[in-house]
């Protein structure tokens, strides 16, 4: 191991993508976004060859450059991906790294009046642009999407919504089974607001933005709840609706139902045909995941089985939610194999 | 402080109560139960005087003799209660200490085919017996009930069910707002079962009973879920129904509804008249309660306010769920004052 | 299991022992102490028979009546001890339950100008009194001492100091290897004092005594350090010396040496002859003990081996420091067997 | 905030430095190392101007490229440093980013037969090379060194050892007061080895290198102890000596003394003249630092005061050990001001 990064064998093209649909988004976040396109070794040698493509999306708070964060004694995922293709261990694929960061942490890769039209940005802008500029196999059976945590969420729901675009998905510890992964901490959120912010999310945001982010343990919790509400239950006029009472944590049924409508586990029956048409489904999670996304993974797997989709990769492994980037090459290889011609 | 207990100024009569309704209970637990009756100083001096009575009930796993547990540097509640009346700080009252322990930890003071008829035992056997053998003021406006945790639960629901018997209640950190106090840990329970007991409660019980109880951190969690199901959602034939899927923690709606029907917060509207008739309602909880029973307390308070009941004592204080027996004299005094003629 | 205590088969005689050496102790604690003497089944039948005796001593903050605390689904140790002898599983022995509580939590069963003369009280007052009033086998080879935590400490050091009295010892998770069991938390103590008490133990005590004891998580830590200093490093004039700087936790070498002189591990070589003469040595601890007393147990075992004492019972088991009273019957049986004629 | 990094206003020159003294180091780590030199805005405009220099060194497990890790909603330190100089808020300085990573995590910036000659590499190779290739003010009164954690350690001890080179230091939560910052966890390390690795560090390393690093909670603990021993107490033949017994955690006095000889707090008196000659000393730490380095900071400050060095910056702030890169600009500004002509 060398104490610094490696030169890739393939090639990372780094673009700034100018989105039309993100222009004027409600949070005032940039409509110009970084976009990386990784081309596997050999791409430049054979000018005719076309490749499957895999879109990598990130978890909450992810910005594109955090893919390159260095964990001690480890390679980061861009390095691992390059190594995977350089070794010939997986058939070559183009990997597209998409940024969907927002000032609330993320977008769940959905269109929402709370954050912006990130689903449209990904599906209607980025995908066509990549197909236009790179030699992809521009058909759903050769296009996949993968991510972890909220990125795993996006990887589950995007192909359900757009089976015309995506024929494969990989979710690592993706948000699912909302009554467990989200609702378990509503009480803690309410208490934190009560004890520190007079019960007000506005006061939380004021505090959060006045000092180093995540300096308080409770920051991640409050940010998560607000961001999810911004994604799942924001009114057309931009009003963010929380699914719980701010004094007691009692569920507010009509808002909570809006959340549940976006739960991948509950979406499966409504999108059964789309899911039955996929060529690759990869599901994993750590058995000690802090948000019980191993149970969410199992629930998603079972929902798939109930609609007859059983040809899936599924594994629960010994890990928490953190530090599991070493799993991503497994899903990338799986997708590359299944989405190759 | 002396390193041993004190002789009470009042008097504790210790009985063994032979219950008819507990005979042949489904768990094979004893139908003979310890019962203590505390008589305040002066009881024996004035043979005509009658007194209000307060029934003390316990939290999950409580056995009657655990009231006398010694915490370091502290008096236990029987000592504190005696001190309260000996000091003249509260009007004299008879305090009745009722045992409703079961092999699953407790009964929630309900009648259930899962545990036994503890509600009937308390209301139809113990209360009349006490009234027959002691000089109580045998009317609901002079009779109260109090407890902590599951005892607080019993103190909330028993007067709703039997306003003809109880005219006052005190709940310290009583079980309420079930989606938060119980459901938050369903995921942990499922995971524990999966990783240690092949997903089987039977295997848990086999293990639990084979070794010192609570030697494993997860014991309390699993015992709680099972016991609550035994109390809230057991079929007539004795089948205990869990409210969640044992592989994913997904709620099973029809069982979960049975639980929610027993949530004090949700019971309030159905028992509005009973509650409006009470002379004393005392509610408190620690702000760091591990089961968020401070939020449950607030939700109960609000539900009462919505039916017009606002003359209540309410306080959230700085504490966890544990070691709060120093609060009980506050509620005992409150009840004694409000239930005295 | 019945939801209340059992009537013993043997007999508990409950005395109030009036100590001369504790009269006027520096903390103003009572010189009258509860003392229980347990007589095994058969004691009253055969008026000639004499029995070995085992002295049970308690951990920090223990008062005599806390022996009877009820843990859910468990018998307490007095019940277990009675059951042991009632079953005939161990040869009959007299068990003496000694109170050495102080206002600082305990005494380590030592004579100290900081707390009082608890070693003398135990050895020169209680033991002779018991021998005078009960049919003990009044020789060291028939007398043992046992305890847990600080009680385990007392059980290790008392026979070293008084081999003329004690011929057997049992230590469950006894304080040992002070650099680990005590020093590991000096930093936390200093920080707590700095952040909450202006760096002053006086302010801690003022706060501690003004409210329910142990309502704050840090209470046990600060009490422990002060109490140990009161036992190990108090000057003749009563000045309690802490072994660390109150601003940095730096060891104060001359005070720390006074502590180390009382570390059972380090005392072994100085008391080799006494230890070689013992008939019974029982050592155990939980492998997850919060104070690493499993390592202290191992260090004590090794120190004994180095002086040639290898005929000892030794076991590390899967448990924390808490809730291990189910282990005590093992040592009681071991002592009863080895100390019987 | 934009979801990607910024273009610096100053300039980062990225070199690969070929070290002679690291060639053939005992761990077989690379002797070629990344080296960054940051040139403040204006450097290229005025070809005559010379600048003070500050050497940035990293904590344990730090590799040079981890400086650029992106924390959510935050700028990383290279960005913050550039912003500091770009804003004119601090006088311009050259910042040199030095890599001293090893296969054990780090080097403590010392020469050791256990890791290699990182002190010599830094002082005798990197510093002269920088002075030769950039327009530094090549005198100790214009040269500083700064870091966090083990980097703070290096920043404390390097100027003590080489006052001819360094005239300023800044330590953020630097390792100090070894009996607290290191020794507090020796027990945990021993227990982990016992329960998982048959008491053998070799088995730990075998396991650690066979799987993703730091996938186990105990990895950081064991790595730390071994690495420190490699730095502080390795024999000339390369034998790494642990300062504690691997079965009990008992200190091994002769090895522990070797560690203490490298404790900055204890080194101060031996290097009093060097320290008195410094122009800038900056000390800070979080008050909730997991290794109690706030107490180490206070102890270092007091040791300085005892030799008459009181013109120091000192602050304890509300934070843990983690996520405190927002503090580094404070010390960089402090050093830049004090080390400027």
mmCIF file of N, CA and C in Angstrom, chain B residues 252-326:
data_model
loop_
_atom_site.group_PDB
_atom_site.id
_atom_site.type_symbol
_atom_site.label_atom_id
_atom_site.label_comp_id
_atom_site.label_asym_id
_atom_site.label_seq_id
_atom_site.Cartn_x
_atom_site.Cartn_y
_atom_site.Cartn_z
ATOM 1 N N UNK B 252 -47.646 -5.935 11.606
ATOM 2 C CA UNK B 252 -48.786 -6.740 11.166
ATOM 3 C C UNK B 252 -50.019 -5.942 11.565
ATOM 4 N N UNK B 253 -50.668 -5.303 10.597
ATOM 5 C CA UNK B 253 -51.651 -4.257 10.942
ATOM 6 C C UNK B 253 -52.725 -4.721 11.910
ATOM 7 N N UNK B 254 -53.291 -5.928 11.679
ATOM 8 C CA UNK B 254 -54.426 -6.301 12.528
ATOM 9 C C UNK B 254 -53.989 -6.542 13.974
ATOM 10 N N UNK B 255 -52.757 -6.976 14.174
ATOM 11 C CA UNK B 255 -52.276 -7.160 15.551
ATOM 12 C C UNK B 255 -51.870 -5.825 16.160
ATOM 13 N N UNK B 256 -51.212 -5.047 15.359
ATOM 14 C CA UNK B 256 -50.779 -3.729 15.847
ATOM 15 C C UNK B 256 -51.989 -2.884 16.262
ATOM 16 N N UNK B 257 -53.079 -3.033 15.537
ATOM 17 C CA UNK B 257 -54.297 -2.316 15.929
ATOM 18 C C UNK B 257 -54.796 -2.768 17.295
ATOM 19 N N UNK B 258 -54.641 -4.046 17.580
ATOM 20 C CA UNK B 258 -55.044 -4.528 18.909
ATOM 21 C C UNK B 258 -54.202 -3.865 19.993
ATOM 22 N N UNK B 259 -52.923 -3.720 19.710
ATOM 23 C CA UNK B 259 -52.085 -3.003 20.674
ATOM 24 C C UNK B 259 -52.567 -1.561 20.838
ATOM 25 N N UNK B 260 -52.708 -0.900 19.699
ATOM 26 C CA UNK B 260 -53.049 0.525 19.768
ATOM 27 C C UNK B 260 -54.363 0.758 20.500
ATOM 28 N N UNK B 261 -55.261 -0.207 20.429
ATOM 29 C CA UNK B 261 -56.523 -0.061 21.149
ATOM 30 C C UNK B 261 -56.295 0.024 22.659
ATOM 31 N N UNK B 262 -55.149 -0.449 23.110
ATOM 32 C CA UNK B 262 -54.815 -0.400 24.535
ATOM 33 C C UNK B 262 -53.854 0.737 24.892
ATOM 34 N N UNK B 263 -53.571 1.588 23.922
ATOM 35 C CA UNK B 263 -52.684 2.730 24.199
ATOM 36 C C UNK B 263 -53.466 3.776 24.987
ATOM 37 N N UNK B 264 -53.008 4.141 26.188
ATOM 38 C CA UNK B 264 -53.762 5.128 26.983
ATOM 39 C C UNK B 264 -54.077 6.391 26.208
ATOM 40 N N UNK B 265 -53.144 6.828 25.369
ATOM 41 C CA UNK B 265 -53.381 8.054 24.602
ATOM 42 C C UNK B 265 -54.604 7.897 23.714
ATOM 43 N N UNK B 266 -54.723 6.735 23.105
ATOM 44 C CA UNK B 266 -55.836 6.492 22.201
ATOM 45 C C UNK B 266 -57.112 6.094 22.945
ATOM 46 N N UNK B 267 -56.973 5.634 24.181
ATOM 47 C CA UNK B 267 -58.154 5.251 24.957
ATOM 48 C C UNK B 267 -58.909 6.456 25.497
ATOM 49 N N UNK B 268 -58.212 7.560 25.640
ATOM 50 C CA UNK B 268 -58.819 8.720 26.303
ATOM 51 C C UNK B 268 -60.173 9.107 25.703
ATOM 52 N N UNK B 269 -60.265 9.294 24.390
ATOM 53 C CA UNK B 269 -61.581 9.723 23.862
ATOM 54 C C UNK B 269 -62.696 8.727 24.156
ATOM 55 N N UNK B 270 -62.377 7.462 24.132
ATOM 56 C CA UNK B 270 -63.407 6.448 24.386
ATOM 57 C C UNK B 270 -63.843 6.427 25.848
ATOM 58 N N UNK B 271 -63.046 6.971 26.724
ATOM 59 C CA UNK B 271 -63.352 6.948 28.158
ATOM 60 C C UNK B 271 -63.414 8.370 28.715
ATOM 61 N N UNK B 272 -63.884 9.262 27.879
ATOM 62 C CA UNK B 272 -63.858 10.676 28.263
ATOM 63 C C UNK B 272 -64.661 10.938 29.528
ATOM 64 N N UNK B 273 -65.829 10.354 29.633
ATOM 65 C CA UNK B 273 -66.652 10.615 30.812
ATOM 66 C C UNK B 273 -65.971 10.134 32.085
ATOM 67 N N UNK B 274 -65.429 8.947 32.013
ATOM 68 C CA UNK B 274 -64.724 8.427 33.179
ATOM 69 C C UNK B 274 -63.619 9.380 33.605
ATOM 70 N N UNK B 275 -62.859 9.839 32.646
ATOM 71 C CA UNK B 275 -61.727 10.695 32.973
ATOM 72 C C UNK B 275 -62.167 12.057 33.478
ATOM 73 N N UNK B 276 -63.250 12.565 32.917
ATOM 74 C CA UNK B 276 -63.746 13.866 33.388
ATOM 75 C C UNK B 276 -64.219 13.792 34.831
ATOM 76 N N UNK B 277 -64.549 12.583 35.283
ATOM 77 C CA UNK B 277 -65.031 12.437 36.641
ATOM 78 C C UNK B 277 -63.954 12.263 37.693
ATOM 79 N N UNK B 278 -62.709 12.153 37.263
ATOM 80 C CA UNK B 278 -61.640 11.899 38.245
ATOM 81 C C UNK B 278 -61.343 13.148 39.075
ATOM 82 N N UNK B 279 -60.971 12.913 40.324
ATOM 83 C CA UNK B 279 -60.626 14.032 41.212
ATOM 84 C C UNK B 279 -59.149 14.342 41.229
ATOM 85 N N UNK B 280 -58.354 13.431 40.717
ATOM 86 C CA UNK B 280 -56.900 13.634 40.817
ATOM 87 C C UNK B 280 -56.210 12.915 39.668
ATOM 88 N N UNK B 281 -55.449 13.672 38.899
ATOM 89 C CA UNK B 281 -54.630 13.074 37.841
ATOM 90 C C UNK B 281 -53.224 13.654 37.952
ATOM 91 N N UNK B 282 -52.291 12.781 38.173
ATOM 92 C CA UNK B 282 -50.883 13.180 38.322
ATOM 93 C C UNK B 282 -50.081 12.480 37.240
ATOM 94 N N UNK B 283 -49.299 13.255 36.485
ATOM 95 C CA UNK B 283 -48.512 12.715 35.372
ATOM 96 C C UNK B 283 -47.097 13.257 35.476
ATOM 97 N N UNK B 284 -46.108 12.383 35.469
ATOM 98 C CA UNK B 284 -44.746 12.885 35.309
ATOM 99 C C UNK B 284 -43.900 11.863 34.552
ATOM 100 N N UNK B 285 -42.701 12.284 34.192
ATOM 101 C CA UNK B 285 -41.745 11.397 33.515
ATOM 102 C C UNK B 285 -40.412 12.121 33.429
ATOM 103 N N UNK B 286 -39.355 11.334 33.316
ATOM 104 C CA UNK B 286 -38.016 11.899 33.151
ATOM 105 C C UNK B 286 -37.771 12.304 31.707
ATOM 106 N N UNK B 287 -37.075 13.390 31.526
ATOM 107 C CA UNK B 287 -36.859 13.904 30.167
ATOM 108 C C UNK B 287 -35.844 13.089 29.378
ATOM 109 N N UNK B 288 -35.172 12.188 30.048
ATOM 110 C CA UNK B 288 -34.241 11.316 29.342
ATOM 111 C C UNK B 288 -34.705 9.860 29.402
ATOM 112 N N UNK B 289 -35.981 9.675 29.637
ATOM 113 C CA UNK B 289 -36.541 8.325 29.724
ATOM 114 C C UNK B 289 -36.168 7.492 28.488
ATOM 115 N N UNK B 290 -35.629 6.291 28.728
ATOM 116 C CA UNK B 290 -35.131 5.463 27.628
ATOM 117 C C UNK B 290 -36.233 5.044 26.659
ATOM 118 N N UNK B 291 -37.460 5.033 27.117
ATOM 119 C CA UNK B 291 -38.570 4.641 26.249
ATOM 120 C C UNK B 291 -39.406 5.847 25.818
ATOM 121 N N UNK B 292 -38.844 7.000 25.983
ATOM 122 C CA UNK B 292 -39.498 8.243 25.552
ATOM 123 C C UNK B 292 -40.873 8.408 26.205
ATOM 124 N N UNK B 293 -40.950 7.970 27.450
ATOM 125 C CA UNK B 293 -42.241 8.070 28.120
ATOM 126 C C UNK B 293 -42.550 9.489 28.551
ATOM 127 N N UNK B 294 -41.573 10.375 28.420
ATOM 128 C CA UNK B 294 -41.877 11.799 28.580
ATOM 129 C C UNK B 294 -42.773 12.256 27.427
ATOM 130 N N UNK B 295 -42.509 11.731 26.249
ATOM 131 C CA UNK B 295 -43.380 12.071 25.127
ATOM 132 C C UNK B 295 -44.739 11.412 25.300
ATOM 133 N N UNK B 296 -44.738 10.197 25.819
ATOM 134 C CA UNK B 296 -46.007 9.541 26.119
ATOM 135 C C UNK B 296 -46.801 10.325 27.150
ATOM 136 N N UNK B 297 -46.115 10.848 28.153
ATOM 137 C CA UNK B 297 -46.787 11.650 29.185
ATOM 138 C C UNK B 297 -47.404 12.896 28.562
ATOM 139 N N UNK B 298 -46.632 13.548 27.725
ATOM 140 C CA UNK B 298 -47.132 14.751 27.055
ATOM 141 C C UNK B 298 -48.331 14.417 26.151
ATOM 142 N N UNK B 299 -48.242 13.300 25.464
ATOM 143 C CA UNK B 299 -49.356 12.908 24.582
ATOM 144 C C UNK B 299 -50.607 12.591 25.402
ATOM 145 N N UNK B 300 -50.430 11.964 26.550
ATOM 146 C CA UNK B 300 -51.573 11.668 27.420
ATOM 147 C C UNK B 300 -52.171 12.970 27.950
ATOM 148 N N UNK B 301 -51.318 13.864 28.368
ATOM 149 C CA UNK B 301 -51.783 15.159 28.860
ATOM 150 C C UNK B 301 -52.588 15.887 27.791
ATOM 151 N N UNK B 302 -52.079 15.872 26.571
ATOM 152 C CA UNK B 302 -52.779 16.565 25.491
ATOM 153 C C UNK B 302 -54.106 15.901 25.155
ATOM 154 N N UNK B 303 -54.104 14.562 25.189
ATOM 155 C CA UNK B 303 -55.368 13.868 24.922
ATOM 156 C C UNK B 303 -56.406 14.238 25.984
ATOM 157 N N UNK B 304 -55.954 14.363 27.218
ATOM 158 C CA UNK B 304 -56.872 14.794 28.278
ATOM 159 C C UNK B 304 -57.363 16.207 28.025
ATOM 160 N N UNK B 305 -56.460 17.080 27.641
ATOM 161 C CA UNK B 305 -56.857 18.472 27.388
ATOM 162 C C UNK B 305 -57.903 18.526 26.285
ATOM 163 N N UNK B 306 -57.765 17.644 25.322
ATOM 164 C CA UNK B 306 -58.712 17.659 24.202
ATOM 165 C C UNK B 306 -60.124 17.247 24.617
ATOM 166 N N UNK B 307 -60.226 16.502 25.717
ATOM 167 C CA UNK B 307 -61.580 16.195 26.211
ATOM 168 C C UNK B 307 -61.953 17.123 27.367
ATOM 169 N N UNK B 308 -61.148 18.162 27.553
ATOM 170 C CA UNK B 308 -61.515 19.162 28.534
ATOM 171 C C UNK B 308 -60.966 18.945 29.926
ATOM 172 N N UNK B 309 -60.123 17.951 30.082
ATOM 173 C CA UNK B 309 -59.560 17.679 31.403
ATOM 174 C C UNK B 309 -58.208 18.371 31.505
ATOM 175 N N UNK B 310 -58.180 19.471 32.204
ATOM 176 C CA UNK B 310 -56.942 20.249 32.284
ATOM 177 C C UNK B 310 -56.458 20.438 33.713
ATOM 178 N N UNK B 311 -57.269 20.043 34.679
ATOM 179 C CA UNK B 311 -56.849 20.179 36.086
ATOM 180 C C UNK B 311 -56.010 18.967 36.462
ATOM 181 N N UNK B 312 -54.804 18.943 35.933
ATOM 182 C CA UNK B 312 -53.917 17.802 36.186
ATOM 183 C C UNK B 312 -52.574 18.320 36.661
ATOM 184 N N UNK B 313 -51.907 17.487 37.434
ATOM 185 C CA UNK B 313 -50.506 17.764 37.748
ATOM 186 C C UNK B 313 -49.677 17.206 36.610
ATOM 187 N N UNK B 314 -48.722 17.998 36.119
ATOM 188 C CA UNK B 314 -47.882 17.524 35.015
ATOM 189 C C UNK B 314 -46.483 18.067 35.181
ATOM 190 N N UNK B 315 -45.506 17.172 35.118
ATOM 191 C CA UNK B 315 -44.115 17.641 35.192
ATOM 192 C C UNK B 315 -43.185 16.679 34.485
ATOM 193 N N UNK B 316 -42.320 17.241 33.657
ATOM 194 C CA UNK B 316 -41.194 16.479 33.123
ATOM 195 C C UNK B 316 -39.956 16.947 33.862
ATOM 196 N N UNK B 317 -39.164 16.010 34.305
ATOM 197 C CA UNK B 317 -38.015 16.375 35.129
ATOM 198 C C UNK B 317 -36.751 15.716 34.558
ATOM 199 N N UNK B 318 -35.629 16.138 35.053
ATOM 200 C CA UNK B 318 -34.362 15.670 34.501
ATOM 201 C C UNK B 318 -33.975 14.316 35.088
ATOM 202 N N UNK B 319 -34.282 13.262 34.356
ATOM 203 C CA UNK B 319 -33.952 11.916 34.831
ATOM 204 C C UNK B 319 -34.170 10.943 33.685
ATOM 205 N N UNK B 320 -33.653 9.760 33.869
ATOM 206 C CA UNK B 320 -33.943 8.664 32.944
ATOM 207 C C UNK B 320 -35.181 7.924 33.482
ATOM 208 N N UNK B 321 -35.374 6.713 32.979
ATOM 209 C CA UNK B 321 -36.481 5.892 33.469
ATOM 210 C C UNK B 321 -36.162 5.273 34.830
ATOM 211 N N UNK B 322 -34.916 5.264 35.190
ATOM 212 C CA UNK B 322 -34.474 4.492 36.348
ATOM 213 C C UNK B 322 -34.262 5.372 37.586
ATOM 214 N N UNK B 323 -34.421 4.754 38.733
ATOM 215 C CA UNK B 323 -34.053 5.418 39.983
ATOM 216 C C UNK B 323 -34.892 6.641 40.290
ATOM 217 N N UNK B 324 -36.161 6.602 39.987
ATOM 218 C CA UNK B 324 -36.990 7.795 40.229
ATOM 219 C C UNK B 324 -38.013 7.565 41.329
ATOM 220 N N UNK B 325 -37.718 6.644 42.242
ATOM 221 C CA UNK B 325 -38.673 6.383 43.314
ATOM 222 C C UNK B 325 -38.838 7.607 44.230
ATOM 223 N N UNK B 326 -37.889 8.531 44.176
ATOM 224 C CA UNK B 326 -38.029 9.745 44.986
ATOM 225 C C UNK B 326 -39.173 10.632 44.494
#
